[in-house]
Short mmCIF file of C-alpha atoms in Angstrom, two decimals:
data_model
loop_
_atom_site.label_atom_id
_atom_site.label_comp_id
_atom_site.label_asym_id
_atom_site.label_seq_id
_atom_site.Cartn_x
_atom_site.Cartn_y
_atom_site.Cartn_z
CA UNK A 1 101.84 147.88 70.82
CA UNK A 2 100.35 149.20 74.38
CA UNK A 3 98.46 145.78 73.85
CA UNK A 4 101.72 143.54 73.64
CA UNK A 5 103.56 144.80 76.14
CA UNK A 6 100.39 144.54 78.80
CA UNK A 7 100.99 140.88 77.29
CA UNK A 8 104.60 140.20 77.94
CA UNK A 9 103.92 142.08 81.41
CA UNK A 10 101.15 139.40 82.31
CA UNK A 11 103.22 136.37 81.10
CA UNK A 12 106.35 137.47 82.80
CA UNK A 13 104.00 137.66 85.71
CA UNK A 14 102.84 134.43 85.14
CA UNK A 15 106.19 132.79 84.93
CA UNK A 16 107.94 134.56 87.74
CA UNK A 17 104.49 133.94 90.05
CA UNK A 18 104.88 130.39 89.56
CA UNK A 19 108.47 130.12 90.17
CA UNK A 20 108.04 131.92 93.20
CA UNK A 21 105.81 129.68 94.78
CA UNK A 22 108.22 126.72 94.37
CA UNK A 23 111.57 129.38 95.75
CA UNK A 24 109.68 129.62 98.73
CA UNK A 25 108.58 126.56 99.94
CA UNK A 26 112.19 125.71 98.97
CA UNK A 27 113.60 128.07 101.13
CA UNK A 28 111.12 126.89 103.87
CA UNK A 29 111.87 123.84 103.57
CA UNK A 30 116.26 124.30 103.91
CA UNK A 31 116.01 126.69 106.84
CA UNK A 32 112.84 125.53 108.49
CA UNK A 33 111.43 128.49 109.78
CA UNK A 34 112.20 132.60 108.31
CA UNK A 35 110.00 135.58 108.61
CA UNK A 36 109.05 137.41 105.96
CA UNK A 37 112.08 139.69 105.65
CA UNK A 38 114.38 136.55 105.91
CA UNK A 39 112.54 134.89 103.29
CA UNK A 40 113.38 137.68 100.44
CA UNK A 41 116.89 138.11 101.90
CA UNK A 42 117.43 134.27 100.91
CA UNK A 43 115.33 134.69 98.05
CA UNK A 44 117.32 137.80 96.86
CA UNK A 45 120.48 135.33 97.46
CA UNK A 46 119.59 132.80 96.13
CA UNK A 47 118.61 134.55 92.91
CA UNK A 48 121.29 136.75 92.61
CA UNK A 49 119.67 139.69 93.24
CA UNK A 50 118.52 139.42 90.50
CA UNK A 51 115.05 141.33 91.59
CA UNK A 52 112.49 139.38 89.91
CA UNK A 53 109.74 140.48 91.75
CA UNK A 54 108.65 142.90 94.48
CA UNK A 55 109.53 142.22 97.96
CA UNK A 56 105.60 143.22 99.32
CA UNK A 57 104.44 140.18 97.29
CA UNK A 58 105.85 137.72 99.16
CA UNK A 59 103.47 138.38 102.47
CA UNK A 60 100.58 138.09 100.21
CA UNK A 61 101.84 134.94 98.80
CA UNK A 62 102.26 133.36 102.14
CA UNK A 63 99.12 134.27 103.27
CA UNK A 64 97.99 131.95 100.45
CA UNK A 65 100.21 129.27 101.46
CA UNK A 66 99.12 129.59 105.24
CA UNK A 67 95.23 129.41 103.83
CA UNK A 68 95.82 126.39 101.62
CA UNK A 69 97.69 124.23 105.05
CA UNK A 70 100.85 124.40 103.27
CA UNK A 71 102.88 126.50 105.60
CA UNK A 72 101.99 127.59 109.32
CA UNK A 73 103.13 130.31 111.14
CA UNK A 74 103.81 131.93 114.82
CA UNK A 75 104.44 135.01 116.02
CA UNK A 76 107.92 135.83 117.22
CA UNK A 77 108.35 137.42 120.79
CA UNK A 78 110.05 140.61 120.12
CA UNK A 79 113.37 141.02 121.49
CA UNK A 80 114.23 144.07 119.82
CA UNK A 81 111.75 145.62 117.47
CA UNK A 82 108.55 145.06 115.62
CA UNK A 83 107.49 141.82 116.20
CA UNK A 84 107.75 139.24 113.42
CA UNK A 85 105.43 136.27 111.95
CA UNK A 86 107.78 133.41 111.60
CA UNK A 87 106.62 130.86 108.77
CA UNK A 88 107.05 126.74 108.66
CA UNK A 89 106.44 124.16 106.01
CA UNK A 90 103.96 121.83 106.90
CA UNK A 91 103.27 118.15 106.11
CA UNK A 92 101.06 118.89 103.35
CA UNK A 93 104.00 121.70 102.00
CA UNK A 94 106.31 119.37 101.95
CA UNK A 95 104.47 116.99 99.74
CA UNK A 96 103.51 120.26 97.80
CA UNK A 97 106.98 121.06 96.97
CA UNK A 98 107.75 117.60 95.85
CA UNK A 99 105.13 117.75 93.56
CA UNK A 100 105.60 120.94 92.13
CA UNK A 101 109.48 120.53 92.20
CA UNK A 102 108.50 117.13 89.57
CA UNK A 103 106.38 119.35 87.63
CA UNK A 104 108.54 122.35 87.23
CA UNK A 105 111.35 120.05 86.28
CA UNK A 106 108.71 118.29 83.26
CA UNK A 107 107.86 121.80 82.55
CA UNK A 108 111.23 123.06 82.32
CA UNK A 109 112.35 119.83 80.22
CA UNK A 110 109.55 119.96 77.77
CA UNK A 111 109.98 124.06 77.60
CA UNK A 112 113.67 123.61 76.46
CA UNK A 113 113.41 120.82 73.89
CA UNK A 114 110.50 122.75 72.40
CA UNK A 115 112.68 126.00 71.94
CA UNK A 116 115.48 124.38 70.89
CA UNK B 1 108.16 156.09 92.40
CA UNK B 2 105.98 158.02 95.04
CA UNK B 3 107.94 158.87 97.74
CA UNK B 4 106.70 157.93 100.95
CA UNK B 5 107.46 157.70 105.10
CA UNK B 6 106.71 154.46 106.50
CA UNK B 7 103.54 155.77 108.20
CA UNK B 8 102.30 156.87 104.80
CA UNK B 9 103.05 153.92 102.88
CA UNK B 10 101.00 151.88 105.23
CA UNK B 11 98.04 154.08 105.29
CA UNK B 12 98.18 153.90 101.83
CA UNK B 13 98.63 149.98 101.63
CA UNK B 14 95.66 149.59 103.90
CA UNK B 15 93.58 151.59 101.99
CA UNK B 16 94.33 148.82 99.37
CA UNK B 17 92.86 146.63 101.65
CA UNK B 18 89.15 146.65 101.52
CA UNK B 19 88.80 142.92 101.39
CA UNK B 20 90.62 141.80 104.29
CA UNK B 21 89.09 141.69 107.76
CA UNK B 22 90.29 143.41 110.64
CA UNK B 23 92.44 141.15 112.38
CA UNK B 24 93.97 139.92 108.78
CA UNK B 25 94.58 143.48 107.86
CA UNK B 26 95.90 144.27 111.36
CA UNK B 27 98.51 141.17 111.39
CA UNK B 28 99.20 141.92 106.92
CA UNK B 29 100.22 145.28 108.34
CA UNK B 30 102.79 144.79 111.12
CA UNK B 31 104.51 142.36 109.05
CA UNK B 32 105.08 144.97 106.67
CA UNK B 33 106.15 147.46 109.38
CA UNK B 34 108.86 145.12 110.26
CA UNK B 35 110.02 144.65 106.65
CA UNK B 36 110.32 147.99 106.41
CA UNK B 37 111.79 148.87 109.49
CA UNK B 38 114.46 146.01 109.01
CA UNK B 39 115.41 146.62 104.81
CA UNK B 40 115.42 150.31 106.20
CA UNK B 41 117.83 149.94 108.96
CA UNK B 42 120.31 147.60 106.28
CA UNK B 43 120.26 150.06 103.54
CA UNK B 44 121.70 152.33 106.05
CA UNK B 45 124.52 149.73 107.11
CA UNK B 46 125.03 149.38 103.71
CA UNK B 47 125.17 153.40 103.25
CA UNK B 48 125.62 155.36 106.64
CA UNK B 49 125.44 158.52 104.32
CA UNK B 50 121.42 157.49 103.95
CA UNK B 51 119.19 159.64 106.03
CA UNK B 52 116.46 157.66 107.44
CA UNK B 53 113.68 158.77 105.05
CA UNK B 54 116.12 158.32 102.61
CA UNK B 55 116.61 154.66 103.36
CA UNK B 56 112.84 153.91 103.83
CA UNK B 57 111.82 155.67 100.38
CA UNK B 58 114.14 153.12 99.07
CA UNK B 59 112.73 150.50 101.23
CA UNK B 60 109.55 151.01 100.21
CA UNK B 61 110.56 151.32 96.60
CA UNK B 62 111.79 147.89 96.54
CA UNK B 63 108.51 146.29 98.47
CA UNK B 64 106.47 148.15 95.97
CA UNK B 65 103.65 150.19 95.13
CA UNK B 66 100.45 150.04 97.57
CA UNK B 67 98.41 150.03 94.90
CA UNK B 68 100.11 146.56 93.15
CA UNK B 69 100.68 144.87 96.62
CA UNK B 70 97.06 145.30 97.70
CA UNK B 71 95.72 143.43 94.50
CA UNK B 72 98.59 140.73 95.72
CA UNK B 73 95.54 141.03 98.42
CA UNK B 74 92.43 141.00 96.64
CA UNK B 75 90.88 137.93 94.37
CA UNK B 76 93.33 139.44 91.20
CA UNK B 77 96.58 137.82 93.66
CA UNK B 78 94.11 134.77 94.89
CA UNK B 79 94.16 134.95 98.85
CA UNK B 80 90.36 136.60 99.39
CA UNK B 81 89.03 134.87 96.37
CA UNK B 82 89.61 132.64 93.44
CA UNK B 83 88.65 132.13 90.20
CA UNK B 84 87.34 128.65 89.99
CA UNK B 85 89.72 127.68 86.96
CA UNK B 86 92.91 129.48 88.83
CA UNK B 87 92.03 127.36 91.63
CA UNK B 88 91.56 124.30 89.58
CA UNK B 89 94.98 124.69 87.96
CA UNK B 90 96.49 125.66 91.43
CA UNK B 91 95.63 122.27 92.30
CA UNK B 92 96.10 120.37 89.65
CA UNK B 93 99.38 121.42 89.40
CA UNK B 94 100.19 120.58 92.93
CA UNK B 95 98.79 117.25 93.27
CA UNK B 96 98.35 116.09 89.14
CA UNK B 97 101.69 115.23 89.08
CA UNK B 98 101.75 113.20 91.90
CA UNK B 99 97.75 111.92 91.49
CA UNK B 100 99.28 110.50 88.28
CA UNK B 101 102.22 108.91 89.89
CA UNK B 102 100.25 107.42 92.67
CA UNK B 103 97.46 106.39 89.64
CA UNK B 104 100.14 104.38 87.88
CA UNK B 105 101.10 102.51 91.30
CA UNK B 106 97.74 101.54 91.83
CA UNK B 107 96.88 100.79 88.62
CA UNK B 108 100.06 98.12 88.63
CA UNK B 109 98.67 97.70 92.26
CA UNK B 110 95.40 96.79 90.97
CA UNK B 111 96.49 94.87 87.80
CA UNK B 112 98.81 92.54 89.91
CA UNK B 113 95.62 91.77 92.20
CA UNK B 114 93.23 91.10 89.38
CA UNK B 115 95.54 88.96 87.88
CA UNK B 116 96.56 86.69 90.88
CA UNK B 117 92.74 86.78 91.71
CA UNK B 118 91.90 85.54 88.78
CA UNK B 119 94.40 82.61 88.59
CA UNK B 120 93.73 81.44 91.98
CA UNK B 121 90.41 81.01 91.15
CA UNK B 122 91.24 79.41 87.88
CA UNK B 123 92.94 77.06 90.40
CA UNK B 124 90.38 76.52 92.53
CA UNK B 125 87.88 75.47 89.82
CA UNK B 126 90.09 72.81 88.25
CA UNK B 127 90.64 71.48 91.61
CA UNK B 128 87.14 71.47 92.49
CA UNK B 129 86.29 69.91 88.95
CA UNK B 130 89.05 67.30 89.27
CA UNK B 131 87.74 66.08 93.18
CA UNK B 132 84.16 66.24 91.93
CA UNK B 133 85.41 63.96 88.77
CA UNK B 134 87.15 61.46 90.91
CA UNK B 135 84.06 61.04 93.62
CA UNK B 136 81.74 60.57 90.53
CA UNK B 137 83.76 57.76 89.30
CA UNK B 138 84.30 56.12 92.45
CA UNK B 139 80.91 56.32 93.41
CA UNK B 140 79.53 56.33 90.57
CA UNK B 141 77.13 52.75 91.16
CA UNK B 142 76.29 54.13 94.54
CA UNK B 143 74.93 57.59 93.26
CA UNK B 144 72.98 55.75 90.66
CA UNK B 145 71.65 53.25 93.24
CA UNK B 146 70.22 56.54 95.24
CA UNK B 147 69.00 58.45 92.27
CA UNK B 148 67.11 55.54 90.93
CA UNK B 149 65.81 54.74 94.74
CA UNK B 150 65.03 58.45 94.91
CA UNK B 151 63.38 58.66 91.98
CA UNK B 152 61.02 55.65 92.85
CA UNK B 153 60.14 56.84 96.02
CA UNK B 154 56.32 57.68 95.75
CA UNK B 155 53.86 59.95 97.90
CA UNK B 156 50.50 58.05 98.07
CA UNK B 157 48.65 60.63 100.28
CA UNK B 158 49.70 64.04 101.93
CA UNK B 159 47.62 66.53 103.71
CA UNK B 160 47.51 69.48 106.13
CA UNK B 161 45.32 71.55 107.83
CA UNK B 162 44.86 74.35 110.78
CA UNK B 163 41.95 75.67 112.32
CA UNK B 164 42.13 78.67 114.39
CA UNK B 165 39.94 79.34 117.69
CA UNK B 166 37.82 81.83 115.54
CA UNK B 167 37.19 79.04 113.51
CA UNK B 168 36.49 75.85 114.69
CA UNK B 169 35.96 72.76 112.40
CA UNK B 170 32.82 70.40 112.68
CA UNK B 171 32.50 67.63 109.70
CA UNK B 172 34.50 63.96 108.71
CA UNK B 173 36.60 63.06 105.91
CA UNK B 174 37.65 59.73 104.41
CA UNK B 175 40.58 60.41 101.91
CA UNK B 176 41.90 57.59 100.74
CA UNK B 177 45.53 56.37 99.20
CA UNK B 178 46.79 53.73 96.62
CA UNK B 179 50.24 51.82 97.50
CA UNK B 180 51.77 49.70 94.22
CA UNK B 181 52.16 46.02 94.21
CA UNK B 182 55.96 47.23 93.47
CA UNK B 183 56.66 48.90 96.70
CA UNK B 184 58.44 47.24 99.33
CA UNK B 185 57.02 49.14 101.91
CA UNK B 186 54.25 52.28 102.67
CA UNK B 187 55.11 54.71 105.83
CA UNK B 188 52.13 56.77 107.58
CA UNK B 189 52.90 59.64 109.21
CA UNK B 190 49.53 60.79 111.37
CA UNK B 191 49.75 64.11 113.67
CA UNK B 192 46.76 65.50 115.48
CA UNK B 193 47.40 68.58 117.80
CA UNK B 194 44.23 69.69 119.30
CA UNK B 195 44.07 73.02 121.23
CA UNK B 196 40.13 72.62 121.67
CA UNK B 197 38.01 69.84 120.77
CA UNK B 198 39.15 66.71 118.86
CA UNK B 199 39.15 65.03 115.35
CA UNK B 200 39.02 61.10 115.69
CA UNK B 201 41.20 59.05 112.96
CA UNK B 202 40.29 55.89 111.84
CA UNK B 203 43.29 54.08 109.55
CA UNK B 204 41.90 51.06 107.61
CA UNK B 205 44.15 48.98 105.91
CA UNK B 206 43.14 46.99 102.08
CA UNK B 207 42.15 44.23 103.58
CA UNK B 208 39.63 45.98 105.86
CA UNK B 209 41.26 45.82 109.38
CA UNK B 210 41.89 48.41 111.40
CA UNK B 211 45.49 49.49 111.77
CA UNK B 212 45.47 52.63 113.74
CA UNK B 213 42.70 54.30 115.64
CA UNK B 214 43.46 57.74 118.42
CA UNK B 215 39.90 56.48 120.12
CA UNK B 216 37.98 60.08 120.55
CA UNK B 217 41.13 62.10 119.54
CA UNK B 218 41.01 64.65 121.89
CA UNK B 219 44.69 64.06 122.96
CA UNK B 220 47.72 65.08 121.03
CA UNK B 221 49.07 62.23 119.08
CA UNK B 222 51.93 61.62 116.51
CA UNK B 223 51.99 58.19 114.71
CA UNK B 224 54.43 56.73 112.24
CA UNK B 225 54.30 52.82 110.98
CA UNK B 226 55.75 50.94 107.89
CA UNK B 227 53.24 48.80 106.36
CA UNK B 228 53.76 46.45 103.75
CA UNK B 229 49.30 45.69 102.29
CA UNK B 230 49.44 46.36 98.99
CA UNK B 231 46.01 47.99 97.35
CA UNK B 232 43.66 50.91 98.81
CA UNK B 233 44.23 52.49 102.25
CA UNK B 234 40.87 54.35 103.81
CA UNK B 235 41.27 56.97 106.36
CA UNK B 236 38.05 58.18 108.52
CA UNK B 237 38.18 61.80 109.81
CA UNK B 238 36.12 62.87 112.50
CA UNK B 239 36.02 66.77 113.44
CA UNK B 240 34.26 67.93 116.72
CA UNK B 241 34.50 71.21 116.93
CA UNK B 242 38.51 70.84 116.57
CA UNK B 243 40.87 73.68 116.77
CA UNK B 244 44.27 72.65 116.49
CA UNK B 245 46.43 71.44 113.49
CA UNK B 246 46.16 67.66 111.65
CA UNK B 247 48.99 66.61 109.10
CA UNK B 248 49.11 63.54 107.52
CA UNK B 249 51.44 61.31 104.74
CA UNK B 250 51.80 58.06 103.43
CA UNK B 251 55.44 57.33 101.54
CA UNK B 252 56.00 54.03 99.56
CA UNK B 253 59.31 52.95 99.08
CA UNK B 254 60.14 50.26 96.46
CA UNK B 255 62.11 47.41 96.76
CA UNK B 256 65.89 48.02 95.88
CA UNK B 257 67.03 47.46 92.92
CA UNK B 258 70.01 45.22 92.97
CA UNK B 259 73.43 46.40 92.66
#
């Protein structure tokens, strides 16, 4: 049983990690440029609040994006406050969410006629 | 849920941090200070009753555990190293679908060139059969005249030789050629280039005479003459220590057939 649920718990991962990737460079793409804390406020929005996965992970995740060329980033001048890292699509991000955006909608098709 | 100040909670994330270097771990950090800071300072908009360690537990709470965001850090979430498969299906999924897309267009692409390639060279070879057709019949008699002339042309004699400084040639020759009864005509071709010494020719004609002599043959010389003797043609080479180059031909021709 211990062994299922470690299961479900790694496939839910799976499927909200993926869907993650393609919120954000969504989100990048309609405002143009959020820091971190912006990006989960519009992520929480734009899910509902739904919570679907912890806020920490999204500096992680675009730290990956940065690495791979698909976003850029800046540092903010601080005009009250911490400062922040402000994040960008780039070129390459762009073309990344259209391509991902086609496969999540095959994916999503092909998901839904097989369950019916 | 561990509760935890902000100060806390990152000493605790970085200590989840092993892989990343200093300036990564550094920058990782103050953007998570200033998530913190910020969700912290909402919650208590959102409840002024919150003390501030009250509103950053529940800040923290919501970013999550150190433990689970630093393997967001590590090669489990991908961004200090990744498996080669996860990286291969990272990609694939980012570019396959469009790879795939842009395959088809070339492919169609590629088709729509072979295919127009193909039929203008189709084109090209039925033109090229249908002007070489039409120049065979027109001239066809002429072509035939030429072959056949061709054809009949006959090389009585040919020779060549070169002697190099290291080398010099002493000695005489008399080779000797055979022109037809047919042939309307013999041409000799006689070069003598000496660069030291000199090689005397003698060209006698069937009937004995002398048609061409160089004297000692210590000049340069090129000859050419159309003859028309019939029978056996003598030539007498004389070498004196030559060193130079000698080439020499005789050609009958017939006479032309008639048209």
């Amino acid at each position: 049983m211990a062994g299922a649920a470690e299961f479900l718990h790694r496939s839910e991962r799976a499927l909200v990690g993926g869907a993650q990737d393609l919120l954000v460079l969504r989100l990048l793409q309609r405002e143009k440029a959020l820091h971190g804390y912006a990006l989960i406020r519009c992520l929480d929005d734009a899910t509902g609040n739904r919570s679907l996965w912890k806020e920490g992970t999204i500096y992680p995740l675009l730290a990956v994006l940065e690495r791979e060329g698909l976003v850029a980033s800046r540092w903010g001048d601080p005009e009250s406050g911490p400062r922040r890292k402000y994040y960008h699509l780039t070129p390459a991000g762009r073309q990344a969410l259209r391509v991902l955006g086609l496969a999540w909608q095959d994916l999503k098709t092909t998901v839904d006629e097989t369950l019916g | 849920m561990t509760a935890y100040v902000l100060e806390d909670y990152l000493r605790d994330l970085s200590r989840h941090l092993p892989e990343l270097g200093f300036r990564d771990r550094d920058a990782t950090l103050g953007e998570v200070r200033a998530h913190l800071t910020s969700e912290a300072a909402r919650l208590r908009a959102e409840d002024p009753h919150l003390s501030a360690d009250e509103a950053m537990l529940k800040a923290t709470a919501a970013f999550g555990e150190p433990s689970e965001i630093g393997v967001e850090y590590g090669p489990g979430g991908g961004l200090v190293r990744r498996g080669t498969g996860d990286r291969i299906l990272r990609v694939a999924v980012l570019t396959g679908r469009m790879a795939a897309r842009t395959g088809r267009a070339a492919g169609r692409g590629a088709r729509a060139v072979l295919k127009w390639s193909a039929i203008t060279l189709a084109f090209l070879l039925v033109l090229g059969v249908t002007v070489a057709l039409v120049l065979a019949i027109t001239y066809h008699d002429t072509v035939d005249h030429a072959i056949r002339d061709a054809e009949a042309t006959h090389v009585d004699y040919r020779d060549s030789g070169t002697y190099g400084i290291a080398d010099p040639h002493t000695g005489s020759e008399t080779p000797s050629f055979a022109v037809s009864t047919s042939a309307a005509h013999v041409d000799v071709d006689l070069s003598v280039q000496p660069q030291a010494g000199c090689l005397a020719i003698i060209l006698k004609a069937p009937d004995g005479t002398v048609a061409y002599q160089n004297g000692s043959g210590c000049q340069p010389v090129s000859y050419h003459q159309s003859f028309t003797q019939a029978g056996t043609w003598t030539l007498q080479l004389t070498y004196v220590s030559f060193v130079g180059s000698y080439s020499g031909q005789a050609t009958e021709y017939p006479a032309p057939s008639p048209a």
